[in-house]
Structures are given as structure tokens and as C-alpha cells.
Short mmCIF file of C-alpha atoms and ligand atoms in Angstrom, two decimals:
data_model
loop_
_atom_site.label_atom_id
_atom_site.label_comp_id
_atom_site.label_asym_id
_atom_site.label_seq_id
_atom_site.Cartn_x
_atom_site.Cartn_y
_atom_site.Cartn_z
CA UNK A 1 37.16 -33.63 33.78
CA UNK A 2 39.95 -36.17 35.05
CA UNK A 3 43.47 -34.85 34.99
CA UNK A 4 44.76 -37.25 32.12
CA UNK A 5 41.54 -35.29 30.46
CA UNK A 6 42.67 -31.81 31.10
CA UNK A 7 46.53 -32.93 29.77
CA UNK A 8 45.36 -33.67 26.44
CA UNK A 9 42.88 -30.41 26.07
CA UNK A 10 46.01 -28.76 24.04
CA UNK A 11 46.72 -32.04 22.37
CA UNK A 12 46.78 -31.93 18.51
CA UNK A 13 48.15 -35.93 17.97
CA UNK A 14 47.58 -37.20 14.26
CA UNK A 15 45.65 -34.06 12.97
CA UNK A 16 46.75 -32.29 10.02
CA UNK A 17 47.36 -28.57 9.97
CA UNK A 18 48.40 -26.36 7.32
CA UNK A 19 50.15 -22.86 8.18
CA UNK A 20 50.12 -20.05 5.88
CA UNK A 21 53.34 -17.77 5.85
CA UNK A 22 55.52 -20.13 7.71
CA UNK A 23 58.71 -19.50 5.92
CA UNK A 24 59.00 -16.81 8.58
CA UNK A 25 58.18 -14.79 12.40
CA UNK A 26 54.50 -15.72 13.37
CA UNK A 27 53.51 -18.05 10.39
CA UNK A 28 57.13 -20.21 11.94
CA UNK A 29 56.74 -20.18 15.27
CA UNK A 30 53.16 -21.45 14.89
CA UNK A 31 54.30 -24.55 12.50
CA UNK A 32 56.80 -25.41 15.00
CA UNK A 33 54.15 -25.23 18.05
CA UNK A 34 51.41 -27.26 16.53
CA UNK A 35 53.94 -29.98 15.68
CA UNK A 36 55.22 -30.15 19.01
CA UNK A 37 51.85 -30.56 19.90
CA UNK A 38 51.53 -33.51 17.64
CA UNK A 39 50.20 -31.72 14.49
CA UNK A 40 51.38 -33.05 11.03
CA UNK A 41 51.66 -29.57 9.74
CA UNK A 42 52.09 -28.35 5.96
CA UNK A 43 54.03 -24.75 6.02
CA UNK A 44 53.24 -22.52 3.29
CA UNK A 45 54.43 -19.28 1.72
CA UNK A 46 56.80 -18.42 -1.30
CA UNK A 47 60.50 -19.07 0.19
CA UNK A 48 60.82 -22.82 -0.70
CA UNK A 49 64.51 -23.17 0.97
CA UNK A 50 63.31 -21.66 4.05
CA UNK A 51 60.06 -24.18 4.23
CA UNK A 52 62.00 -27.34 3.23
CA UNK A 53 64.17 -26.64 6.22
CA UNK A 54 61.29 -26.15 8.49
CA UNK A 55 58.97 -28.79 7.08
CA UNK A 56 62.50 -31.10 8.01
CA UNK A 57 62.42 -30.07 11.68
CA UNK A 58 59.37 -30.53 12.07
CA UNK A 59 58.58 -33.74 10.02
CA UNK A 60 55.99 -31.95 8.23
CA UNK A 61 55.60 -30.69 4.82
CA UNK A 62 56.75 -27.62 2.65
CA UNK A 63 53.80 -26.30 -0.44
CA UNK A 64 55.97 -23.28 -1.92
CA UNK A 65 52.81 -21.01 -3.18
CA UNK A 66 52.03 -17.66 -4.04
CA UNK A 67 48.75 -16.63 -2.15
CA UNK A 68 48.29 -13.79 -4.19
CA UNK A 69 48.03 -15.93 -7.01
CA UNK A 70 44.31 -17.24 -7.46
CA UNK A 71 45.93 -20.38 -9.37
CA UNK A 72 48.48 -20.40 -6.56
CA UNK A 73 45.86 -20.88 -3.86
CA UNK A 74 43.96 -23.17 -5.97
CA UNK A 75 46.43 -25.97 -5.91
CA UNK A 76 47.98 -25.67 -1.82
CA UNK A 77 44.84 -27.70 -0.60
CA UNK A 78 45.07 -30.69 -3.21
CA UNK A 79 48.70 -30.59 -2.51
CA UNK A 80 48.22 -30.68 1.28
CA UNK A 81 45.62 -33.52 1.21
CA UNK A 82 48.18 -35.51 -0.99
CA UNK A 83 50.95 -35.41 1.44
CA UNK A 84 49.67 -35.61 4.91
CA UNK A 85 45.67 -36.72 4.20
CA UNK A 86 42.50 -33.91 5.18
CA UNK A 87 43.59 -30.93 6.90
CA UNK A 88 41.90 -29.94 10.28
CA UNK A 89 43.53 -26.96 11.36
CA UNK A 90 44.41 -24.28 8.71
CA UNK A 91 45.86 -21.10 9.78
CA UNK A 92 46.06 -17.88 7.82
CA UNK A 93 49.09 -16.62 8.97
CA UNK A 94 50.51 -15.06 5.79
CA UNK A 95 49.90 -11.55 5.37
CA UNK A 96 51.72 -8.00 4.20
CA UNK A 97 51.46 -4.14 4.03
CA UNK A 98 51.79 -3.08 0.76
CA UNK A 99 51.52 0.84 1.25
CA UNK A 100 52.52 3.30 3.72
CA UNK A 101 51.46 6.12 2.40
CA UNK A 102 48.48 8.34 4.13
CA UNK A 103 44.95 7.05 3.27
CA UNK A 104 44.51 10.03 0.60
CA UNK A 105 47.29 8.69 -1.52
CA UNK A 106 46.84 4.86 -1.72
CA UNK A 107 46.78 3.83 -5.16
CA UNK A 108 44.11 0.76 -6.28
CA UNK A 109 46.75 -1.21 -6.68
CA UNK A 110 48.07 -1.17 -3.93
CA UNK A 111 44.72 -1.84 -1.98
CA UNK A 112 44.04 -4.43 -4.14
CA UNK A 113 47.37 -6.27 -3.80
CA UNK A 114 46.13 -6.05 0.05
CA UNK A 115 42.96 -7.08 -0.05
CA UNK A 116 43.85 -9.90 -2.24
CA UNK A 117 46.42 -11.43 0.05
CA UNK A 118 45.49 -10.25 3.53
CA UNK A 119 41.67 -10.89 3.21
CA UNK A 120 40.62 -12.80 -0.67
CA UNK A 121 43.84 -15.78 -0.24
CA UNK A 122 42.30 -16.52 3.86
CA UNK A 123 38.69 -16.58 2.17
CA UNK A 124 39.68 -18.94 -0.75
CA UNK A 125 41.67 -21.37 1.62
CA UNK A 126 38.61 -21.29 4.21
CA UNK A 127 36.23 -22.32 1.38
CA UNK A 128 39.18 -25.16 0.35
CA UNK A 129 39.34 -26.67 3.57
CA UNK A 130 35.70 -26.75 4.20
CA UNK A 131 35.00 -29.93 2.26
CA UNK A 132 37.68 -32.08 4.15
CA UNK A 133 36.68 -30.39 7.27
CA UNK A 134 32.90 -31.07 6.95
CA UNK A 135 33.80 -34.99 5.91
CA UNK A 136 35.70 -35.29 9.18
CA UNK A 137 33.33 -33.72 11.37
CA UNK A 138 35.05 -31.16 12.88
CA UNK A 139 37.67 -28.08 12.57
CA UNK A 140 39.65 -25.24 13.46
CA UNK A 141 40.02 -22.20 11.06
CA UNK A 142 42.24 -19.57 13.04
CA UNK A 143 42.62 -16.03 11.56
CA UNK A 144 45.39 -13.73 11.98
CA UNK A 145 44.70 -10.07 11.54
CA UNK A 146 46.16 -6.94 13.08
CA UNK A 147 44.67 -4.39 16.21
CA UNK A 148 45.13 -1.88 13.43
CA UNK A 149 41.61 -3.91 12.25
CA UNK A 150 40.69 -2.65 15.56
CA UNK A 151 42.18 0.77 16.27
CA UNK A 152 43.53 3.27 14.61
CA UNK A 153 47.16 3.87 15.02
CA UNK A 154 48.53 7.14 14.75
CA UNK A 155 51.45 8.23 13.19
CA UNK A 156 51.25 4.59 11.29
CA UNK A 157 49.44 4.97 8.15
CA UNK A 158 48.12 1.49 7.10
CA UNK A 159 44.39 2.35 5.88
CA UNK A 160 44.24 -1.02 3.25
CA UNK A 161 46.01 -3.14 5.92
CA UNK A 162 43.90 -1.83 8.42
CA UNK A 163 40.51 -2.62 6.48
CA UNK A 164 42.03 -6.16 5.18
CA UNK A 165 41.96 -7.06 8.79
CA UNK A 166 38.95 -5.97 9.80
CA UNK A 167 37.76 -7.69 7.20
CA UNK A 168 38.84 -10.95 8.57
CA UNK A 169 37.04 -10.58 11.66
CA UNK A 170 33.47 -9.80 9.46
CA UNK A 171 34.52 -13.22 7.45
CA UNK A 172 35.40 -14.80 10.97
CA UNK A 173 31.60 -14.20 12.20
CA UNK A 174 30.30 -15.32 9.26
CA UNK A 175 31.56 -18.40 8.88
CA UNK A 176 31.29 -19.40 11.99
CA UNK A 177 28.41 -19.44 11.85
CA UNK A 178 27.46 -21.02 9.01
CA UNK A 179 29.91 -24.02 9.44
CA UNK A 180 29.27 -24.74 13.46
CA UNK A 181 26.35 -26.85 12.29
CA UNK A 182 29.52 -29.08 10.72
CA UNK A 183 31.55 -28.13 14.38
CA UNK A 184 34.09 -26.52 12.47
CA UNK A 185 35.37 -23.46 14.39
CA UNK A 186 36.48 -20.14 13.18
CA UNK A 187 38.09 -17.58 15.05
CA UNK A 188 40.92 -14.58 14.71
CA UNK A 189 43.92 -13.64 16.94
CA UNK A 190 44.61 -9.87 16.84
CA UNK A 191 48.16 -9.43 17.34
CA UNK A 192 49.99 -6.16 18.23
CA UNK A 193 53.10 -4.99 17.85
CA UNK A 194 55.73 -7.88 17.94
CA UNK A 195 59.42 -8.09 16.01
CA UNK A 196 59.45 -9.68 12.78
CA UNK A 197 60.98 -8.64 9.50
CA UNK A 198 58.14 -6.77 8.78
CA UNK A 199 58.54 -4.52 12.14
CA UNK A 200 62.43 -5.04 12.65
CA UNK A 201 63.34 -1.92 11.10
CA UNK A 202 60.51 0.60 13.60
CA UNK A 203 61.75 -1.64 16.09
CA UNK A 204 65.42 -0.93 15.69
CA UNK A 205 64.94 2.93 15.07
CA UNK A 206 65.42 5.00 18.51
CA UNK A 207 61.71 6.58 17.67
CA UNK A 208 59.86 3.79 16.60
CA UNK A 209 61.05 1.63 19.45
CA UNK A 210 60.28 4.27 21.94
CA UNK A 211 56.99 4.71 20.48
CA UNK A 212 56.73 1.02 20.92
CA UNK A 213 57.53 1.36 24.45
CA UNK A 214 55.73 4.14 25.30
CA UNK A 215 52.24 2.64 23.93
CA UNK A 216 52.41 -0.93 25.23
CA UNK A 217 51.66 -1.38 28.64
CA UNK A 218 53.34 -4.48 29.07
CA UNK A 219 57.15 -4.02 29.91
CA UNK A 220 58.34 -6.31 27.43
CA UNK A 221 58.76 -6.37 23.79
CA UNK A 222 56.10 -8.38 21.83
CA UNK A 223 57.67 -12.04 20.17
CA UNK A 224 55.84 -13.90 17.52
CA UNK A 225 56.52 -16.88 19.96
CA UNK A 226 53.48 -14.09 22.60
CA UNK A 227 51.17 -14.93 19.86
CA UNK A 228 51.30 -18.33 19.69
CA UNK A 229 49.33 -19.49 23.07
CA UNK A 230 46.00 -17.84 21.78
CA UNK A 231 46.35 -19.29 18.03
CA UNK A 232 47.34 -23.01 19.57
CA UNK A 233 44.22 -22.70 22.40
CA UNK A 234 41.88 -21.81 19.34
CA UNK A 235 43.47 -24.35 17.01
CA UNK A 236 42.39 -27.77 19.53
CA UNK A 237 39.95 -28.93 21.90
CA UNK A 238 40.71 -26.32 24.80
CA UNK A 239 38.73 -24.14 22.65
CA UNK A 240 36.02 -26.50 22.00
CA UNK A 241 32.96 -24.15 22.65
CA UNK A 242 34.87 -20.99 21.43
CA UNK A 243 33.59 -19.37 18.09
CA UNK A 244 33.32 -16.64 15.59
CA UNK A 245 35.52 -14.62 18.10
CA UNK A 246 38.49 -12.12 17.52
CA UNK A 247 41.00 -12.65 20.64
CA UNK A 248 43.09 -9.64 20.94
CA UNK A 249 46.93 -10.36 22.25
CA UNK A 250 48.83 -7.25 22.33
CA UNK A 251 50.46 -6.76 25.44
CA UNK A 252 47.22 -4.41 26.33
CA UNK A 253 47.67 -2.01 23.63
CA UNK A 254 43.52 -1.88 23.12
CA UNK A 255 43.16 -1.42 26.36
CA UNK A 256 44.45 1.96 27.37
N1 LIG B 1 54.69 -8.18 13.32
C1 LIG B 1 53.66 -7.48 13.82
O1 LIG B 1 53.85 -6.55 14.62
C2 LIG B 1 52.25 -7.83 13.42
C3 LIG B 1 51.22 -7.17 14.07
C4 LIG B 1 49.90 -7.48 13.74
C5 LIG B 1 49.64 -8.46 12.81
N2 LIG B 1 50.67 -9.09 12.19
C6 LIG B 1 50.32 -10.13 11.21
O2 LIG B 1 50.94 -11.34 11.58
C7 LIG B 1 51.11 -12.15 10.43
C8 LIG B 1 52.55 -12.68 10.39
O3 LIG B 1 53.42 -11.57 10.18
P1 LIG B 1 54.91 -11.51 10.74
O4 LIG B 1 55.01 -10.28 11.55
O5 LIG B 1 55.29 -12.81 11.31
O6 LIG B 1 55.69 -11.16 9.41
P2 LIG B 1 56.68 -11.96 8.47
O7 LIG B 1 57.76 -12.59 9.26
O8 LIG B 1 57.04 -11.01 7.36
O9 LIG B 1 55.74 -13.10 7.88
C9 LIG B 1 54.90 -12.92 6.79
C10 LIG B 1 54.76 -14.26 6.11
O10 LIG B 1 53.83 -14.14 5.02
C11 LIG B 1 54.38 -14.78 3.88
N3 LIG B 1 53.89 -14.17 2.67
C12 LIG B 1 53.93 -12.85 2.34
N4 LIG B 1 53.44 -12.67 1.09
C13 LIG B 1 53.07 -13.92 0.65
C14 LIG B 1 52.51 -14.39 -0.57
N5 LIG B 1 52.22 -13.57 -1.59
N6 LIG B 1 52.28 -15.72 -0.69
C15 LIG B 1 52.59 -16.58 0.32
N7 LIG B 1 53.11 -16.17 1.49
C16 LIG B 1 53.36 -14.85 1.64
C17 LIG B 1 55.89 -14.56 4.02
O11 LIG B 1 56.61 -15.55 3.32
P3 LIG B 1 57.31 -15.41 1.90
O12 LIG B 1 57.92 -14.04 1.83
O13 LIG B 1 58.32 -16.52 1.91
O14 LIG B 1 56.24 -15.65 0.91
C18 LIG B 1 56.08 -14.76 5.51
O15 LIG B 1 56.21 -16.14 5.81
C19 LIG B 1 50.73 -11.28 9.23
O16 LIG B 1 49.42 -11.60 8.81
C20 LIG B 1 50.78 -9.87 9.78
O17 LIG B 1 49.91 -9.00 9.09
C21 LIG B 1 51.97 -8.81 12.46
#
């Protein structure tokens, strides 16, 4: 490999991305790295004010959708492929908890609203992209789920969230698999803990963020910006030859 070579490993010039979820923490941060790595990238998720200013910044483009909304999923893809052309990166950033009660008093629904927007809205958009994908010849599909798909952690009930994720990592293997023959990748990044506006508020309590402390062995507090090397790597050629894998990154968490 020459060293003009190993520059442009992380190099994402021209392609077309779409990020799930980018009106906000992870989903943004993402967005904003792949098109400063020279993505044209399509940020998704409900908040249309907060994607048009994005999608501005970053010369991209904002598709306002609801992913728990089968017709909602349905049209991002079309929409995408309008605007920018056939999407080769697609990252399923979006994702919520919709419970916190112990595993013994979830109700369907709220497993269901879970499942359908953690694990069924990642599946649907995987199948979406496929086409475009298998046209162009290659791919990156890049998961996000949770090391409570992993682990259990205590004092944390999240027993829907928890399977939703783990889920991601079965549908990870899986399509891998199938779909290398077309050399379209598909992996998952397992965050931990990091602040966002879903963890501000156990962040800012005294016990939550001394739980926090306590448990990650790192001596710094997780950013969504510590989770976007891994999804970036995964999303171009520096990843090349990597596959069907779930990539932990959670400030070593997993591995006390
Ligand atoms: N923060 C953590 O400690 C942590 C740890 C492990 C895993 N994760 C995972 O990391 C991912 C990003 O989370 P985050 O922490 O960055 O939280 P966040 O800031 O709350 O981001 C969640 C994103 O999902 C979007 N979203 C939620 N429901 C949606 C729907 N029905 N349709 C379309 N978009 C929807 C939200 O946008 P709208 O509200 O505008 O729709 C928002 O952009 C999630 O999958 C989460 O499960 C987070």
C-alpha cells in the first residue's frame, strides 16, 4: 500500500449515505463526519427544523420520516435516491427506549413500539437499500445497537431495548452473509454509555453519574462524537474485509 493509498482508506468522496436519527447526539455527529469525509449524506428522523439546518451545514439532504411508521419507511429510500442518486452507506442510527419498567411489567405495546423502531425500521431500510447497493456493486450497512444487547445492566431495566439490540446483531450476521456475494458489508457498533438527550438526565443526577463513573473504566465521560471512529472505519474502505461483526465501543464497560 503506497501512502497516497493509505490517505484515502477513510475516504468517502462522491458516495451517498443516508443517516437515520440525525436530527440529534449519535445519529448528528455521524452525518456531520461522513460529510467531512466527502459523503453526500441524507439525515433522517422526525424533527424537520433540526435536519434542514444540518442537511445546510453539511450540503446534504433532510427526509423528515417517522420510522415507526411502515408507510414512513417506505418512502425515505425513493426520496433519498431522488435527491442525491443510490445510497451506499446507510446507517441505522435512530433508535429509543420506550419502557423502564422491570421486565415483569412491560406491556406489548410497549415492546412492540421497540421492536418496531429499534429492530423492524433497520430491517426494512436494509432490504430498501439492497437493490441500489447490489446495482453498484458494493456497500456499507452499519448498525447501531446498545451493550445492553450484550450485557445485562443492573439497576437499568431495559428488557425490550435490550432484546431490540440484540436483535440487530442476529440481523447483522445474517445479512452479511447473504449480501457479501454482492460485497455489500454489514456490521454493528455497540455503544455504551455516552451523553445524549436520551442519557442527559442519569448523567446529570449525582447517582446515575457516579454509577456512570464507577462502571466505566475509562476516565472520561462517553461523547457521541467516541462513537463515531468505529461507525466511519466500518462505513468505507478501511473496513474493506470486515463483516457481519458487532464492534463494541464503550470505554471498556464489557470488559470488566
Ligand atoms: N446514549 C447512549 O448512552 C446510548 C448507548 C447505547 C446505544 N445508544 C443508541 O445510539 C443511538 C443514538 O442515540 P442517542 O443517544 O444519540 O440519542 P438521541 O440523541 O435521542 O437520538 C435518537 C435519534 O433517533 C431519532 N428517532 C427517535 N424516534 C424516531 C422515529 N420514530 N422516527 C425517526 N427517528 C426517530 C431521534 O430524532 P427525532 O426525535 O427527531 O425523530 C433522534 O435523532 C440509538 O439507537 C440508541 O439506542 C445510545
Amino acid at each position: 500500500m503506497s501512502i497516497d493509498d493509505a490517505a484515502r482508506m477513510f475516504d468517502l468522496d462522491g458516495r451517498v449515505a443516508i443517516v437515520t436519527g440525525a436530527s440529534s447526539g449519535l445519529g448528528a455527529a455521524v452525518a456531520r463526519a461522513l460529510a467531512g469525509l466527502g459523503a453526500r449524506v441524507a439525515v433522517v428522523a422526525r424533527r424537520a427544523d433540526r435536519l434542514a439546518e444540518l442537511a445546510k451545514e453539511i450540503e446534504g439532504t433532510a427526509v423528515a420520516c417517522d420510522l415507526a411508521d411502515p408507510a414512513g419507511v417506505a418512502s425515505l429510500v425513493p426520496a433519498v435516491v431522488d435527491a442525491l442518486g443510490p445510497p451506499e452507506i446507510l446507517v441505522n442510527a435512530a433508535g429509543n427506549r420506550f419502557s423502564t419498567a422491570r421486565a415483569e411489567s412491560e406491556t406489548s405495546d410497549e415492546i412492540r413500539d421497540t421492536v418496531e423502531l429499534n429492530l423492524l425500521a433497520p430491517f426494512l431500510l436494509a432490504q430498501q437499500v439492497f437493490p441500489h447497493m447490489r446495482t453498484t456493486g458494493r456497500g456499507a450497512i452499519v448498525n447501531v445497537s446498545s451493550i445492553s444487547g450484550r450485557v445485562g445492566v443492573p439497576g437499568i431495566p431495559q428488557a425490550s431495548y435490550a432484546a431490540s439490540k440484540a436483535g440487530l446483531s442476529g440481523l447483522t450476521t445474517e445479512l452479511a452473509v447473504q449480501w457479501a456475494r454482492h460485497s455489500i458489508r454489514v456490521n454493528t457498533v455497540a455503544p455504551g454509555f455516552f451523553r445524549s438527550e436520551i442519557t442527559d438526565s442519569l448523567y446529570d443526577s449525582d447517582r446515575g453519574g457516579d454509577y456512570l463513573r464507577r462502571n466505566i473504566p475509562l476516565p472520561k465521560e462517553g461523547t457521541a462524537e467516541d462513537m463515531v471512529g468505529a461507525i466511519v472505519w466500518l462505513a468505507g474502505d478501511a473496513a474493506s474485509y470486515v463483516t457481519g461483526q458487532t464492534i463494541v465501543v464503550d470505554g471498556g464497560w464489557t470488559a470488566r
